PDB file of C-alpha atoms in Angstrom:
ATOM      1  CA  MET A   1     -43.357  20.064 142.927  1.00 87.00           C
ATOM      2  CA  SER A   2     -45.845  20.158 145.781  1.00 94.00           C
ATOM      3  CA  LYS A   3     -47.403  23.352 147.108  1.00 96.00           C
ATOM      4  CA  ILE A   4     -45.226  23.154 150.241  1.00 97.00           C
ATOM      5  CA  GLU A   5     -42.068  22.659 148.178  1.00 97.00           C
ATOM      6  CA  LYS A   6     -42.952  25.627 145.964  1.00 97.00           C
ATOM      7  CA  THR A   7     -43.705  27.842 148.977  1.00 98.00           C
ATOM      8  CA  VAL A   8     -40.413  26.903 150.632  1.00 98.00           C
ATOM      9  CA  GLU A   9     -38.515  27.502 147.386  1.00 98.00           C
ATOM     10  CA  ASP A  10     -40.076  30.965 147.110  1.00 98.00           C
ATOM     11  CA  LEU A  11     -39.125  31.748 150.728  1.00 98.00           C
ATOM     12  CA  ALA A  12     -35.595  30.339 150.366  1.00 98.00           C
ATOM     13  CA  ALA A  13     -34.688  31.902 147.002  1.00 98.00           C
ATOM     14  CA  PRO A  14     -33.926  35.428 148.280  1.00 98.00           C
ATOM     15  CA  ILE A  15     -31.969  33.995 151.222  1.00 98.00           C
ATOM     16  CA  ALA A  16     -29.859  31.882 148.877  1.00 98.00           C
ATOM     17  CA  ALA A  17     -29.411  34.805 146.472  1.00 98.00           C
ATOM     18  CA  ALA A  18     -28.097  36.978 149.316  1.00 97.00           C
ATOM     19  CA  ALA A  19     -25.407  34.314 149.835  1.00 96.00           C
ATOM     20  CA  GLY A  20     -24.592  34.252 146.091  1.00 97.00           C
ATOM     21  CA  LEU A  21     -26.381  30.921 145.580  1.00 98.00           C
ATOM     22  CA  ARG A  22     -29.473  29.473 143.905  1.00 97.00           C
ATOM     23  CA  ILE A  23     -32.051  26.974 145.073  1.00 98.00           C
ATOM     24  CA  TYR A  24     -31.336  23.786 143.134  1.00 98.00           C
ATOM     25  CA  ASP A  25     -34.283  21.806 144.461  1.00 97.00           C
ATOM     26  CA  VAL A  26     -36.611  21.389 147.442  1.00 98.00           C
ATOM     27  CA  GLU A  27     -37.951  18.065 148.717  1.00 97.00           C
ATOM     28  CA  TYR A  28     -40.570  17.535 151.383  1.00 98.00           C
ATOM     29  CA  LYS A  29     -41.033  13.859 152.109  1.00 96.00           C
ATOM     30  CA  LYS A  30     -41.939  11.418 154.817  1.00 97.00           C
ATOM     31  CA  GLU A  31     -39.382   8.777 155.695  1.00 97.00           C
ATOM     32  CA  GLY A  32     -40.697   6.322 158.241  1.00 97.00           C
ATOM     33  CA  PRO A  33     -42.555   8.318 160.873  1.00 97.00           C
ATOM     34  CA  ASP A  34     -40.603  11.533 160.225  1.00 97.00           C
ATOM     35  CA  TRP A  35     -40.980  14.386 157.742  1.00 98.00           C
ATOM     36  CA  PHE A  36     -37.897  15.922 156.101  1.00 98.00           C
ATOM     37  CA  LEU A  37     -37.642  19.268 154.354  1.00 98.00           C
ATOM     38  CA  ARG A  38     -34.519  19.258 152.207  1.00 98.00           C
ATOM     39  CA  VAL A  39     -33.289  22.383 150.486  1.00 98.00           C
ATOM     40  CA  PHE A  40     -30.479  21.926 147.966  1.00 98.00           C
ATOM     41  CA  LEU A  41     -28.226  24.882 147.108  1.00 98.00           C
ATOM     42  CA  TYR A  42     -26.218  25.509 143.947  1.00 97.00           C
ATOM     43  CA  GLY A  43     -23.266  27.818 143.487  1.00 95.00           C
ATOM     44  CA  GLU A  44     -21.119  28.353 140.392  1.00 91.00           C
ATOM     45  CA  THR A  45     -17.998  27.670 142.476  1.00 92.00           C
ATOM     46  CA  GLY A  46     -19.608  25.135 144.784  1.00 93.00           C
ATOM     47  CA  VAL A  47     -21.403  25.221 148.125  1.00 97.00           C
ATOM     48  CA  THR A  48     -19.558  25.289 151.433  1.00 97.00           C
ATOM     49  CA  LEU A  49     -20.621  24.085 154.853  1.00 97.00           C
ATOM     50  CA  ASP A  50     -20.703  27.746 155.940  1.00 97.00           C
ATOM     51  CA  ASP A  51     -23.077  28.512 153.027  1.00 97.00           C
ATOM     52  CA  CYS A  52     -25.409  25.727 154.182  1.00 98.00           C
ATOM     53  CA  GLU A  53     -25.304  26.932 157.777  1.00 98.00           C
ATOM     54  CA  THR A  54     -25.986  30.554 156.804  1.00 98.00           C
ATOM     55  CA  VAL A  55     -28.949  29.658 154.615  1.00 98.00           C
ATOM     56  CA  SER A  56     -30.271  27.104 157.112  1.00 98.00           C
ATOM     57  CA  ARG A  57     -30.309  29.591 160.005  1.00 98.00           C
ATOM     58  CA  ALA A  58     -31.971  32.343 157.977  1.00 98.00           C
ATOM     59  CA  LEU A  59     -34.468  29.965 156.366  1.00 98.00           C
ATOM     60  CA  SER A  60     -35.350  28.394 159.710  1.00 98.00           C
ATOM     61  CA  ASP A  61     -36.243  31.838 161.064  1.00 98.00           C
ATOM     62  CA  VAL A  62     -38.407  32.614 158.015  1.00 98.00           C
ATOM     63  CA  LEU A  63     -40.143  29.233 158.187  1.00 98.00           C
ATOM     64  CA  ASP A  64     -40.869  29.764 161.889  1.00 97.00           C
ATOM     65  CA  GLN A  65     -42.363  33.158 161.080  1.00 97.00           C
ATOM     66  CA  GLU A  66     -44.356  32.147 157.975  1.00 96.00           C
ATOM     67  CA  ASP A  67     -45.263  28.652 159.290  1.00 95.00           C
ATOM     68  CA  PRO A  68     -46.158  27.071 155.899  1.00 95.00           C
ATOM     69  CA  ILE A  69     -45.884  23.476 157.197  1.00 96.00           C
ATOM     70  CA  GLN A  70     -48.331  21.986 159.705  1.00 93.00           C
ATOM     71  CA  ASP A  71     -46.344  18.843 160.611  1.00 93.00           C
ATOM     72  CA  ALA A  72     -43.135  18.661 162.615  1.00 96.00           C
ATOM     73  CA  TYR A  73     -40.162  18.222 160.251  1.00 97.00           C
ATOM     74  CA  CYS A  74     -36.396  18.196 160.111  1.00 98.00           C
ATOM     75  CA  LEU A  75     -34.823  20.929 157.960  1.00 98.00           C
ATOM     76  CA  GLU A  76     -31.737  19.890 155.992  1.00 98.00           C
ATOM     77  CA  VAL A  77     -29.810  22.334 153.807  1.00 98.00           C
ATOM     78  CA  SER A  78     -27.040  20.991 151.544  1.00 97.00           C
ATOM     79  CA  SER A  79     -25.624  20.961 148.045  1.00 96.00           C
ATOM     80  CA  PRO A  80     -27.201  18.532 145.572  1.00 95.00           C
ATOM     81  CA  GLY A  81     -23.874  16.664 145.498  1.00 91.00           C
ATOM     82  CA  LEU A  82     -21.578  15.605 142.709  1.00 89.00           C
ATOM     83  CA  GLU A  83     -24.166  13.188 141.366  1.00 94.00           C
ATOM     84  CA  ARG A  84     -27.309  15.265 141.030  1.00 95.00           C
ATOM     85  CA  ILE A  85     -30.582  14.774 139.211  1.00 96.00           C
ATOM     86  CA  LEU A  86     -31.183  17.218 136.371  1.00 97.00           C
ATOM     87  CA  LYS A  87     -34.787  18.446 136.342  1.00 95.00           C
ATOM     88  CA  ARG A  88     -34.962  22.067 135.250  1.00 95.00           C
ATOM     89  CA  PRO A  89     -33.621  23.671 132.070  1.00 96.00           C
ATOM     90  CA  TRP A  90     -30.890  25.525 133.968  1.00 96.00           C
ATOM     91  CA  HIS A  91     -29.777  22.247 135.606  1.00 97.00           C
ATOM     92  CA  PHE A  92     -29.125  20.831 132.143  1.00 97.00           C
ATOM     93  CA  GLU A  93     -27.472  24.012 130.901  1.00 96.00           C
ATOM     94  CA  THR A  94     -24.986  24.026 133.801  1.00 94.00           C
ATOM     95  CA  ALA A  95     -24.214  20.330 133.185  1.00 96.00           C
ATOM     96  CA  ILE A  96     -23.216  20.640 129.507  1.00 97.00           C
ATOM     97  CA  GLY A  97     -19.887  18.833 129.152  1.00 96.00           C
ATOM     98  CA  GLU A  98     -20.447  16.617 132.195  1.00 95.00           C
ATOM     99  CA  TRP A  99     -20.764  12.822 132.233  1.00 96.00           C
ATOM    100  CA  VAL A 100     -24.403  11.800 132.748  1.00 97.00           C
ATOM    101  CA  GLU A 101     -26.510   8.700 133.140  1.00 97.00           C
ATOM    102  CA  VAL A 102     -29.800   8.733 131.266  1.00 98.00           C
ATOM    103  CA  ARG A 103     -32.549   6.341 132.307  1.00 98.00           C
ATOM    104  CA  LEU A 104     -35.116   5.653 129.634  1.00 97.00           C
ATOM    105  CA  TYR A 105     -38.766   4.654 129.861  1.00 97.00           C
ATOM    106  CA  ALA A 106     -38.297   2.026 127.146  1.00 96.00           C
ATOM    107  CA  PRO A 107     -35.130   0.250 125.992  1.00 94.00           C
ATOM    108  CA  LEU A 108     -33.067   1.743 123.171  1.00 92.00           C
ATOM    109  CA  ASP A 109     -31.003  -0.932 121.424  1.00 90.00           C
ATOM    110  CA  GLY A 110     -31.765  -3.186 124.402  1.00 93.00           C
ATOM    111  CA  LYS A 111     -30.620  -0.668 127.039  1.00 93.00           C
ATOM    112  CA  LYS A 112     -32.745   1.322 129.499  1.00 96.00           C
ATOM    113  CA  SER A 113     -29.708   3.136 130.927  1.00 96.00           C
ATOM    114  CA  LEU A 114     -27.147   5.049 128.872  1.00 96.00           C
ATOM    115  CA  GLN A 115     -24.088   7.056 129.833  1.00 96.00           C
ATOM    116  CA  GLY A 116     -22.234   9.771 128.004  1.00 96.00           C
ATOM    117  CA  THR A 117     -21.169  13.384 127.969  1.00 97.00           C
ATOM    118  CA  LEU A 118     -24.059  15.824 127.848  1.00 98.00           C
ATOM    119  CA  ARG A 119     -23.462  17.814 124.667  1.00 98.00           C
ATOM    120  CA  HIS A 120     -26.754  19.643 124.144  1.00 97.00           C
ATOM    121  CA  TYR A 121     -29.991  20.447 125.907  1.00 97.00           C
ATOM    122  CA  GLY A 122     -33.038  21.864 124.159  1.00 95.00           C
ATOM    123  CA  GLU A 123     -36.791  22.036 124.578  1.00 91.00           C
ATOM    124  CA  ASP A 124     -37.196  18.811 122.613  1.00 93.00           C
ATOM    125  CA  GLY A 125     -34.516  16.731 124.362  1.00 96.00           C
ATOM    126  CA  ILE A 126     -30.811  16.165 124.821  1.00 98.00           C
ATOM    127  CA  ILE A 127     -27.767  14.928 122.942  1.00 97.00           C
ATOM    128  CA  ILE A 128     -25.167  12.782 124.674  1.00 98.00           C
ATOM    129  CA  GLU A 129     -21.858  11.527 123.321  1.00 97.00           C
ATOM    130  CA  THR A 130     -21.063   7.967 124.388  1.00 93.00           C
ATOM    131  CA  GLU A 131     -17.615   6.490 125.100  1.00 91.00           C
ATOM    132  CA  GLU A 132     -17.735   5.092 121.572  1.00 92.00           C
ATOM    133  CA  ASP A 133     -17.977   8.678 120.226  1.00 92.00           C
ATOM    134  CA  GLN A 134     -21.559   8.058 119.145  1.00 93.00           C
ATOM    135  CA  GLU A 135     -23.955  11.006 119.439  1.00 96.00           C
ATOM    136  CA  LEU A 136     -27.389  10.002 120.649  1.00 95.00           C
ATOM    137  CA  LYS A 137     -30.368  12.318 120.346  1.00 96.00           C
ATOM    138  CA  LEU A 138     -32.942  11.549 123.011  1.00 97.00           C
ATOM    139  CA  ALA A 139     -36.392  13.116 123.050  1.00 96.00           C
ATOM    140  CA  ASN A 140     -37.884  14.280 126.347  1.00 95.00           C
ATOM    141  CA  GLY A 141     -40.607  11.621 126.004  1.00 95.00           C
ATOM    142  CA  GLN A 142     -37.957   8.883 126.064  1.00 97.00           C
ATOM    143  CA  ILE A 143     -36.197  10.161 129.193  1.00 97.00           C
ATOM    144  CA  ALA A 144     -37.257   9.039 132.666  1.00 97.00           C
ATOM    145  CA  GLN A 145     -34.333  10.657 134.514  1.00 97.00           C
ATOM    146  CA  VAL A 146     -30.951  12.280 133.895  1.00 98.00           C
ATOM    147  CA  ARG A 147     -28.277  12.388 136.594  1.00 97.00           C
ATOM    148  CA  THR A 148     -24.700  13.616 136.580  1.00 97.00           C
ATOM    149  CA  VAL A 149     -22.142  10.905 137.327  1.00 96.00           C
ATOM    150  CA  PHE A 150     -18.924  11.636 139.194  1.00 89.00           C
ATOM    151  CA  SER A 151     -16.053  10.551 136.983  1.00 76.00           C
ATOM    152  CA  GLY A 152     -13.127  11.546 139.182  1.00 67.00           C
ATOM    153  CA  THR A 153     -11.817  14.077 136.673  1.00 56.00           C
ATOM    154  CA  SER A 154     -11.788  17.759 137.394  1.00 45.00           C
ATOM    155  CA  GLY A 155     -13.769  20.243 135.347  1.00 46.00           C
ATOM    156  CA  LYS A 156     -15.756  20.008 132.182  1.00 53.00           C
ATOM    157  CA  ASP A 157     -14.196  18.977 128.903  1.00 54.00           C
TER     158      ASP A 157
END
């Protein structure tokens, strides 16, 4: 996380908390000639358009006042979506029981991408259960990225 992203997260966290939400992630990136500041919100029962608008308005005022970013940018506030990247320990903890795709640095049994239900997260790695009811233990050093995958079913199993 860049210094700007960390600063924005610190400024946005109390605003999100006042709305009963958490900051899921912050991205500050250049796309073509334009800079985008994206703030992703997480709520136990979801994130509404009104939640995004409330946080966006309050955060915009704080960013104007604090002025932590030199360049012109577009502020976007949203949920991380149904298919979200898991980065932080609490991301994994809230995704236990969800279907995930795990991308690996090196192939495991000829595959660099695996899918299954996230069964466990710990400091040393994760355990997923595949469609074949096989439990796979994957160490953090093997994992390039983990993302939830929308399966069309409601709730966790």
